[in-house]
């Protein structure tokens, strides 16, 4: 885990990417502990290494147990084929080699930070320039876990509808299995920047869905509207499909059930049926959309 001082150095180095989520004015890091704008709106750096930029407190269904389960699933490598493909797509863009200034990547809806941390590690190996990452999520529980990491990454609690970042701050915006705010993405994205949007495909976790939603419409998933909405907001540069199957043992299945919102609306007895499985072949099925302004 980076020390608080090391995190503060990062916040200070990149303070120009921040803007006040209340009045939209630029913010300055004062006394190495607080972001303050010209209207004296103040946001303190947390002792755990992140900054909370929410304008009011929010409760979400995403609790600590869910994020811990997601982190455990990520640590087992179950998302690596997806993330490896994303890294290949990003590395093929000239953005990574065109200049000596740092490449800035925002993970919008970063959860507990595993996806961004892995992606940064891979891109740093491929890029000819510095790569810097920022993760934002509305759930404090996720950011608290993310800030335990050792990577040189800035973590923020914040609302995408009132994004606390300046215009044209980022070269890439990642949006992986998470809600989007495309008007804010447009504003924050560099003119030559790209949005990387990952959505679940029809067979994503189909084996789990079949247990939790037997003979129900929710056992089938469609993302047509999500794809069309993306195309209305960005020029689609690339579209790739990633599908693979993994064998999960009982412990992994438990973590999978706890990490996915699929279990929220399912009858309790069907959730217990899923949790009782000793082994399951699980399908991971995604589409990756790469878009420009």
Tab-separated table of C-alpha atoms in Angstrom, residues 41-281:
chain	number	residue	atom	x	y	z
A	41	UNK	CA	-15.484	24.471	-1.599
A	42	UNK	CA	-13.228	22.030	0.217
A	43	UNK	CA	-12.609	18.287	-0.146
A	44	UNK	CA	-10.155	16.584	2.196
A	45	UNK	CA	-7.806	13.753	1.298
A	46	UNK	CA	-8.726	10.695	3.318
A	47	UNK	CA	-6.055	9.147	5.544
A	48	UNK	CA	-6.586	5.893	3.625
A	49	UNK	CA	-5.275	7.503	0.458
A	50	UNK	CA	-8.264	8.694	-1.571
A	51	UNK	CA	-10.380	11.828	-1.887
A	52	UNK	CA	-14.163	11.909	-1.486
A	53	UNK	CA	-15.573	14.356	-4.051
A	54	UNK	CA	-19.255	13.632	-3.564
A	55	UNK	CA	-21.354	16.718	-2.962
A	56	UNK	CA	-23.672	14.800	-0.624
A	57	UNK	CA	-23.647	11.383	1.004
A	58	UNK	CA	-25.090	8.504	-0.985
A	59	UNK	CA	-26.092	4.974	-0.085
A	60	UNK	CA	-25.664	2.230	-2.661
A	61	UNK	CA	-26.349	-1.506	-2.731
A	62	UNK	CA	-22.668	-2.095	-3.429
A	63	UNK	CA	-21.283	-3.055	-0.018
A	64	UNK	CA	-17.847	-4.064	1.228
A	65	UNK	CA	-18.595	-7.799	0.956
A	66	UNK	CA	-19.520	-7.426	-2.716
A	67	UNK	CA	-16.317	-5.564	-3.556
A	68	UNK	CA	-14.171	-8.012	-1.582
A	69	UNK	CA	-15.777	-10.849	-3.567
A	70	UNK	CA	-15.095	-9.044	-6.843
A	71	UNK	CA	-11.489	-8.442	-5.860
A	72	UNK	CA	-11.074	-12.158	-5.060
A	73	UNK	CA	-12.561	-13.160	-8.430
A	74	UNK	CA	-10.219	-10.738	-10.199
A	75	UNK	CA	-7.217	-12.005	-8.241
A	76	UNK	CA	-7.923	-15.524	-9.572
A	77	UNK	CA	-7.487	-14.163	-13.109
A	78	UNK	CA	-11.039	-14.754	-14.310
A	79	UNK	CA	-11.173	-11.354	-16.057
A	80	UNK	CA	-7.662	-11.456	-17.530
A	81	UNK	CA	-8.613	-12.629	-21.061
A	82	UNK	CA	-10.967	-9.635	-21.296
A	83	UNK	CA	-8.440	-7.164	-19.892
A	84	UNK	CA	-5.651	-8.519	-22.084
A	85	UNK	CA	-7.788	-7.872	-25.169
A	86	UNK	CA	-8.561	-4.352	-23.968
A	87	UNK	CA	-4.841	-3.681	-23.511
A	88	UNK	CA	-4.060	-4.927	-27.021
A	89	UNK	CA	-6.760	-2.652	-28.467
A	90	UNK	CA	-5.492	0.362	-26.521
A	91	UNK	CA	-1.838	-0.340	-27.308
A	92	UNK	CA	-2.600	-0.409	-31.023
A	93	UNK	CA	-3.585	3.268	-30.858
A	94	UNK	CA	-0.924	5.895	-31.627
A	95	UNK	CA	-1.950	7.740	-28.475
A	96	UNK	CA	0.482	5.569	-26.562
A	97	UNK	CA	3.497	6.611	-28.657
A	98	UNK	CA	2.747	10.040	-30.147
A	99	UNK	CA	4.095	12.236	-27.358
A	100	UNK	CA	6.306	12.256	-24.294
A	101	UNK	CA	3.633	13.686	-21.982
A	102	UNK	CA	1.858	11.191	-19.675
A	103	UNK	CA	-1.065	9.156	-20.966
A	104	UNK	CA	-3.956	9.708	-18.549
A	105	UNK	CA	-6.524	6.952	-18.118
A	106	UNK	CA	-9.786	7.262	-16.190
A	107	UNK	CA	-11.649	4.172	-15.048
A	108	UNK	CA	-15.216	5.446	-14.679
A	109	UNK	CA	-16.983	3.099	-12.292
A	110	UNK	CA	-13.770	1.408	-11.157
A	111	UNK	CA	-15.249	-0.522	-8.227
A	112	UNK	CA	-12.427	-1.946	-6.097
A	113	UNK	CA	-9.813	-1.042	-8.693
A	114	UNK	CA	-8.661	-4.459	-9.945
A	115	UNK	CA	-9.415	-3.822	-13.634
A	116	UNK	CA	-7.586	-0.488	-13.716
A	117	UNK	CA	-4.591	-1.801	-11.774
A	118	UNK	CA	-4.146	-4.755	-14.134
A	119	UNK	CA	-4.627	-2.603	-17.240
A	120	UNK	CA	-2.082	-0.040	-16.090
A	121	UNK	CA	0.519	-2.725	-15.401
A	122	UNK	CA	0.124	-4.147	-18.913
A	123	UNK	CA	0.124	-0.772	-20.673
A	124	UNK	CA	3.196	0.449	-18.804
A	125	UNK	CA	5.019	-2.553	-20.288
A	126	UNK	CA	3.853	-1.638	-23.806
A	127	UNK	CA	3.938	2.173	-23.840
A	128	UNK	CA	6.862	4.428	-24.734
A	129	UNK	CA	5.654	7.091	-22.303
A	130	UNK	CA	4.403	7.479	-18.746
A	131	UNK	CA	0.951	6.029	-18.048
A	132	UNK	CA	-1.118	7.450	-15.199
A	133	UNK	CA	-4.423	6.119	-13.898
A	134	UNK	CA	-7.389	7.594	-12.045
A	135	UNK	CA	-10.238	5.502	-10.670
A	136	UNK	CA	-13.620	6.911	-9.672
A	137	UNK	CA	-16.642	5.191	-8.197
A	138	UNK	CA	-19.723	6.358	-6.349
A	139	UNK	CA	-19.311	3.598	-3.762
A	140	UNK	CA	-16.885	4.531	-0.985
A	141	UNK	CA	-16.580	0.859	-0.043
A	142	UNK	CA	-15.009	0.039	-3.411
A	143	UNK	CA	-12.588	2.985	-3.377
A	144	UNK	CA	-11.506	2.148	0.168
A	145	UNK	CA	-10.400	-1.285	-1.054
A	146	UNK	CA	-8.809	0.140	-4.225
A	147	UNK	CA	-6.682	2.566	-2.223
A	148	UNK	CA	-4.952	-0.349	-0.466
A	149	UNK	CA	-3.118	-1.088	-3.715
A	150	UNK	CA	0.530	-0.408	-4.456
A	151	UNK	CA	0.107	1.176	-7.897
A	152	UNK	CA	0.697	4.895	-8.559
A	153	UNK	CA	-3.000	5.569	-9.017
A	154	UNK	CA	-5.335	8.296	-7.798
A	155	UNK	CA	-8.600	7.002	-6.324
A	156	UNK	CA	-11.714	9.148	-5.928
A	157	UNK	CA	-15.209	8.723	-4.576
A	158	UNK	CA	-17.428	10.692	-6.933
A	159	UNK	CA	-20.558	10.902	-9.040
A	160	UNK	CA	-20.204	10.583	-12.828
A	161	UNK	CA	-23.122	12.981	-13.234
A	162	UNK	CA	-20.981	15.637	-11.521
A	163	UNK	CA	-17.555	14.417	-12.543
A	164	UNK	CA	-14.807	16.218	-10.590
A	165	UNK	CA	-12.400	16.383	-13.535
A	166	UNK	CA	-11.440	19.135	-15.949
A	167	UNK	CA	-12.325	19.308	-19.638
A	168	UNK	CA	-10.183	17.171	-21.956
A	169	UNK	CA	-8.221	15.639	-19.077
A	170	UNK	CA	-8.040	12.025	-20.252
A	171	UNK	CA	-6.703	10.145	-23.262
A	172	UNK	CA	-8.685	7.004	-22.442
A	173	UNK	CA	-11.848	6.510	-20.423
A	174	UNK	CA	-12.548	2.929	-19.390
A	175	UNK	CA	-16.136	1.976	-18.621
A	176	UNK	CA	-16.190	-1.733	-17.789
A	177	UNK	CA	-19.516	-3.369	-16.919
A	178	UNK	CA	-20.601	-0.118	-15.323
A	179	UNK	CA	-23.140	2.668	-15.975
A	180	UNK	CA	-21.935	5.532	-18.163
A	181	UNK	CA	-22.484	9.259	-18.461
A	182	UNK	CA	-21.653	10.035	-22.079
A	183	UNK	CA	-22.074	13.810	-21.876
A	184	UNK	CA	-19.464	13.916	-19.124
A	185	UNK	CA	-17.246	11.465	-21.017
A	186	UNK	CA	-17.321	13.837	-24.010
A	187	UNK	CA	-16.346	16.754	-21.808
A	188	UNK	CA	-13.489	14.973	-20.032
A	189	UNK	CA	-12.051	13.239	-23.098
A	190	UNK	CA	-9.099	14.664	-25.013
A	191	UNK	CA	-9.930	15.589	-28.619
A	192	UNK	CA	-7.963	12.579	-29.838
A	193	UNK	CA	-9.002	10.409	-26.899
A	194	UNK	CA	-11.001	7.204	-26.822
A	195	UNK	CA	-13.721	5.595	-24.731
A	196	UNK	CA	-13.401	1.868	-24.033
A	197	UNK	CA	-16.840	0.513	-23.159
A	198	UNK	CA	-17.297	-3.119	-22.067
A	199	UNK	CA	-20.757	-4.633	-21.936
A	200	UNK	CA	-21.948	-8.134	-21.103
A	201	UNK	CA	-23.000	-10.282	-24.032
A	202	UNK	CA	-25.903	-12.726	-24.219
A	203	UNK	CA	-24.047	-15.675	-22.679
A	204	UNK	CA	-22.363	-13.775	-19.847
A	205	UNK	CA	-22.722	-15.898	-16.675
A	206	UNK	CA	-25.500	-17.832	-18.426
A	207	UNK	CA	-25.025	-20.851	-16.171
A	208	UNK	CA	-25.526	-18.741	-13.062
A	209	UNK	CA	-28.437	-16.874	-14.616
A	210	UNK	CA	-30.108	-20.184	-15.468
A	211	UNK	CA	-30.037	-21.165	-11.795
A	212	UNK	CA	-31.118	-17.813	-10.363
A	213	UNK	CA	-33.853	-17.057	-12.879
A	214	UNK	CA	-35.337	-20.386	-13.889
A	215	UNK	CA	-38.121	-19.994	-16.472
A	216	UNK	CA	-37.861	-16.213	-16.250
A	217	UNK	CA	-37.216	-13.471	-18.791
A	218	UNK	CA	-34.122	-12.482	-16.780
A	219	UNK	CA	-32.440	-15.738	-17.795
A	220	UNK	CA	-31.915	-14.080	-21.213
A	221	UNK	CA	-29.930	-10.890	-21.689
A	222	UNK	CA	-29.915	-8.409	-24.571
A	223	UNK	CA	-27.631	-5.384	-24.984
A	224	UNK	CA	-28.907	-3.990	-28.310
A	225	UNK	CA	-30.081	-0.724	-26.749
A	226	UNK	CA	-26.738	-0.228	-24.998
A	227	UNK	CA	-24.834	-0.660	-28.267
A	228	UNK	CA	-27.083	1.745	-30.153
A	229	UNK	CA	-26.818	4.308	-27.373
A	230	UNK	CA	-23.010	4.153	-27.570
A	231	UNK	CA	-23.090	4.594	-31.359
A	232	UNK	CA	-25.290	7.676	-31.001
A	233	UNK	CA	-22.688	9.291	-28.749
A	234	UNK	CA	-19.346	8.167	-30.213
A	235	UNK	CA	-17.858	7.165	-33.526
A	236	UNK	CA	-17.347	3.416	-33.251
A	237	UNK	CA	-13.699	2.703	-34.135
A	238	UNK	CA	-13.514	-0.952	-33.135
A	239	UNK	CA	-15.893	-3.624	-31.864
A	240	UNK	CA	-14.595	-6.929	-30.557
A	241	UNK	CA	-16.211	-9.945	-28.967
A	242	UNK	CA	-14.483	-11.868	-26.158
A	243	UNK	CA	-15.915	-15.158	-24.934
A	244	UNK	CA	-14.334	-17.877	-22.809
A	245	UNK	CA	-15.301	-20.489	-20.224
A	246	UNK	CA	-13.730	-21.183	-16.859
A	247	UNK	CA	-14.179	-23.916	-14.284
A	248	UNK	CA	-15.094	-22.565	-10.881
A	249	UNK	CA	-14.827	-24.495	-7.649
A	250	UNK	CA	-17.189	-24.012	-4.710
A	251	UNK	CA	-15.228	-21.118	-3.177
A	252	UNK	CA	-15.107	-19.262	-6.495
A	253	UNK	CA	-18.824	-19.828	-7.096
A	254	UNK	CA	-19.619	-18.291	-3.711
A	255	UNK	CA	-17.548	-15.231	-4.575
A	256	UNK	CA	-19.174	-14.975	-8.002
A	257	UNK	CA	-22.685	-15.057	-6.526
A	258	UNK	CA	-21.775	-12.379	-4.003
A	259	UNK	CA	-20.061	-10.082	-6.540
A	260	UNK	CA	-22.846	-9.893	-9.119
A	261	UNK	CA	-26.098	-7.920	-8.850
A	262	UNK	CA	-27.771	-10.913	-10.527
A	263	UNK	CA	-28.348	-12.339	-7.060
A	264	UNK	CA	-30.213	-9.261	-5.816
A	265	UNK	CA	-33.538	-9.982	-7.467
A	266	UNK	CA	-33.413	-13.765	-7.318
A	267	UNK	CA	-35.501	-15.871	-4.895
A	268	UNK	CA	-33.501	-16.800	-1.792
A	269	UNK	CA	-33.917	-20.538	-2.385
A	270	UNK	CA	-32.411	-20.241	-5.875
A	271	UNK	CA	-29.486	-18.202	-4.540
A	272	UNK	CA	-28.869	-21.029	-2.061
A	273	UNK	CA	-28.968	-23.554	-4.912
A	274	UNK	CA	-26.225	-21.637	-6.673
A	275	UNK	CA	-24.160	-21.316	-3.491
A	276	UNK	CA	-24.413	-25.077	-2.930
A	277	UNK	CA	-22.691	-25.960	-6.228
A	278	UNK	CA	-19.295	-27.625	-5.871
A	279	UNK	CA	-18.224	-26.959	-9.450
A	280	UNK	CA	-19.580	-25.038	-12.422
A	281	UNK	CA	-18.421	-24.237	-15.937
